[in-house]
XYZ file of C-alpha atoms in Angstrom:
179
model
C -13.717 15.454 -11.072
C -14.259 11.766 -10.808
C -12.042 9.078 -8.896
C -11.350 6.124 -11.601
C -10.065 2.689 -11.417
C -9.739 -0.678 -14.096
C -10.711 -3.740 -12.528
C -12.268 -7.502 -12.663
C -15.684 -7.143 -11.063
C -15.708 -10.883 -9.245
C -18.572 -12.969 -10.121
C -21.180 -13.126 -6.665
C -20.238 -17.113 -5.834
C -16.593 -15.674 -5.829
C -17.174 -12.409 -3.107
C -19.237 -15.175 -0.883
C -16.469 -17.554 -1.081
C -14.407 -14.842 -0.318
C -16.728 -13.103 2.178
C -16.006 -16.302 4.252
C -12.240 -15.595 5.357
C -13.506 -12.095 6.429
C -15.772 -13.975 9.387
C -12.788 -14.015 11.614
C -11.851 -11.949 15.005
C -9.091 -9.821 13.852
C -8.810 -6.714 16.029
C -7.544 -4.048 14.340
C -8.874 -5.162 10.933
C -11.520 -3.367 8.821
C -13.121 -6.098 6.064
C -14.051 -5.309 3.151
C -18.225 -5.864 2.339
C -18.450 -8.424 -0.279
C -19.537 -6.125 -2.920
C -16.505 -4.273 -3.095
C -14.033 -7.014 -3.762
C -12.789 -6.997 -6.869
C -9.317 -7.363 -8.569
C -7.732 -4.143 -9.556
C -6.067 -3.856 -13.075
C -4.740 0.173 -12.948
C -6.034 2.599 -10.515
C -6.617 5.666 -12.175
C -7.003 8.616 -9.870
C -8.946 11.879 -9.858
C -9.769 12.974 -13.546
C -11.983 15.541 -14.880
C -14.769 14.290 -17.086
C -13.141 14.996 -20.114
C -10.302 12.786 -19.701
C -12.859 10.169 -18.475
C -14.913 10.008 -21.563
C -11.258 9.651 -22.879
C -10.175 6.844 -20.851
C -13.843 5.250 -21.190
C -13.242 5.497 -25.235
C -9.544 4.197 -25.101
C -10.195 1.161 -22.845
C -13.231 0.392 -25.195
C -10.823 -0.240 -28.164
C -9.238 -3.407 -26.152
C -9.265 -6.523 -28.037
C -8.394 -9.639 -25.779
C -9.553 -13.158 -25.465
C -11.796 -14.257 -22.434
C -9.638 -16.454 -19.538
C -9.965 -18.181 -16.199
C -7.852 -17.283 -13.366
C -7.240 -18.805 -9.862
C -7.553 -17.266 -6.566
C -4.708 -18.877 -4.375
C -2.831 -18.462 -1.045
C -3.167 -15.331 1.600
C -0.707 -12.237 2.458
C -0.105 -8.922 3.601
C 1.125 -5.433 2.287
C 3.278 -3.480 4.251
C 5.345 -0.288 4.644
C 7.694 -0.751 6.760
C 7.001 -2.501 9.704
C 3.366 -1.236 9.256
C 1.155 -4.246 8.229
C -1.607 -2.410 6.630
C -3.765 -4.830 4.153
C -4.724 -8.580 4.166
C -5.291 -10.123 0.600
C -6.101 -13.150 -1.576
C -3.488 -13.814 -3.908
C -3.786 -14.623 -7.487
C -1.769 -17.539 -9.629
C 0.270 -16.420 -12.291
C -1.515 -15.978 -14.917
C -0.181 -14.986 -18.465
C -3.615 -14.195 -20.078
C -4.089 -11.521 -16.967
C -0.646 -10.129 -17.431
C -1.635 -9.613 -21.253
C -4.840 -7.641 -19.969
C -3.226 -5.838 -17.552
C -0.287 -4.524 -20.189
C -3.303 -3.688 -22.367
C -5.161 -1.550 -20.265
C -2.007 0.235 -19.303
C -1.609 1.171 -22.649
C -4.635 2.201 -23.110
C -4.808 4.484 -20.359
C -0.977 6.196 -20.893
C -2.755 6.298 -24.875
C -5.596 8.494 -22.865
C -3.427 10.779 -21.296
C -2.704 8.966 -18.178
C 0.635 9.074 -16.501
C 2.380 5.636 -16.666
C 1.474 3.262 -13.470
C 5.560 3.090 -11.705
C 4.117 0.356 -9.203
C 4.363 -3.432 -9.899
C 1.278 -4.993 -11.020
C 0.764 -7.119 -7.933
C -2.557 -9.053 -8.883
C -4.306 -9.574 -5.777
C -7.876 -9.173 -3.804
C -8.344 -6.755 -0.716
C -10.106 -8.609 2.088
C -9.159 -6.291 4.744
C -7.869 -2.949 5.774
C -5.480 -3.138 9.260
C -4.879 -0.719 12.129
C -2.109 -2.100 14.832
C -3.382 -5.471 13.729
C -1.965 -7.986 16.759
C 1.025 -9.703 15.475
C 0.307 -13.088 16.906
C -3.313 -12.753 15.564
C -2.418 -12.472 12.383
C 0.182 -14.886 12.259
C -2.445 -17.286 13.114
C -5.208 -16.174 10.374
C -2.648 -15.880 7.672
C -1.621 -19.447 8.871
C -4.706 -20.540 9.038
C -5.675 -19.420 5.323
C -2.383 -20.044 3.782
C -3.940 -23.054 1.282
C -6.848 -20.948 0.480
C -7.858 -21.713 -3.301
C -10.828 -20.851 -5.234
C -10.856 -21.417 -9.191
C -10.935 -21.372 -12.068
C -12.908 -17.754 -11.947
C -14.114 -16.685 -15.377
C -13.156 -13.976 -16.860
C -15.476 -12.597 -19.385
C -15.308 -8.765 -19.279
C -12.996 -6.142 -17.029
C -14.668 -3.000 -15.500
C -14.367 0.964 -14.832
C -15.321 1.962 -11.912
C -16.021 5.193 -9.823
C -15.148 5.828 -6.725
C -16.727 8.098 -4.021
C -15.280 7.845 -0.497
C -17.685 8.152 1.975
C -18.149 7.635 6.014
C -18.679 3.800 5.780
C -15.793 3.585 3.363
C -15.519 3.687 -0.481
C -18.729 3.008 -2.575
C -17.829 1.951 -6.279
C -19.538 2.173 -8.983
C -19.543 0.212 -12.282
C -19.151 3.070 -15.426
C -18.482 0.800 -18.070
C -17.725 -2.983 -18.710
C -15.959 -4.300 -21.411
C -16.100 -7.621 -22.897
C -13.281 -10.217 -23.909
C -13.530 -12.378 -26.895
């Protein structure tokens, strides 16, 4: 078995740019390392090798053009009243959307079940235990103009995933490149 996801590996300038918001005292918040930021398109799940190779083959058959995005404003996920992730946000971006809808069709194509979430584009900077309310009022104040762009987008990614002590390590299976 083999944990998958479909996402934009960020070019290095971008995860040091990025890597720069993360500096900050935040009790209660876990960063992530630069080198596993990245922009998730679908996350896949646990699949068996066979339906990899699958999914590897289906997402190869993509045909999209290449596009820029923009990395813009700061915010939070939550369930409940549970604050539990800190993110950069993305602009809307049409040419993403298109990718996005691609891959999912793709994958479902594979064998995949359908994704029921709303594609939320968005970058993980931190993870957040009992984060201190007033704390992180003031960093997401603080970090509301954040804006870093236009990013290139020249290929998407799938990547492993093998959780670990430290955290998740990823690893890049397969790139594929837009026109």
């Amino acid at each position: 078995m083999v944990r998958l996801f479909v996402a934009l590996d960020l070019p290095f300038e971008v995860r040091e740019r990025l890597r720069l918001l993360t500096g900050a005292k935040l009790p209660g918040a876990r960063w992530v390392p630069p080198e596993n930021m990245h922009l998730t398109l679908r996350f896949v799940g646990e699949v068996d090798h066979g339906r990899a190779d699958d999914i590897d083959a289906a997402l190869g058959t993509i045909a999209a053009r290449g596009f820029s995005l923009t990395l813009e404003g700061v915010g939070t996920f939550q369930s409940g009243r549970r604050v539990h992730a800190l993110w950069a946000g993305v602009e809307r971006n049409p040419a993403l959307e298109h990718l996005r809808a691609k891959v999912e069709s793709a994958l479902v194509r594979a064998g995949c079940e359908p994704e029921r979430r709303k594609f939320t584009p968005h970058v993980t900077l931190a993870r957040l235990d009992q984060p201190d309310p007033a704390k992180l009022g003031d960093w997401l104040h603080g970090n509301a103009l954040f804006r870093l762009g236009p990013v290139p987008v020249e290929h998407f990614t799938l990547f492993s995933s093998r959780l670990g002590r430290e955290g998740p390590h990823y690893t890049a299976e397969a790139a594929y490149a837009l026109r």
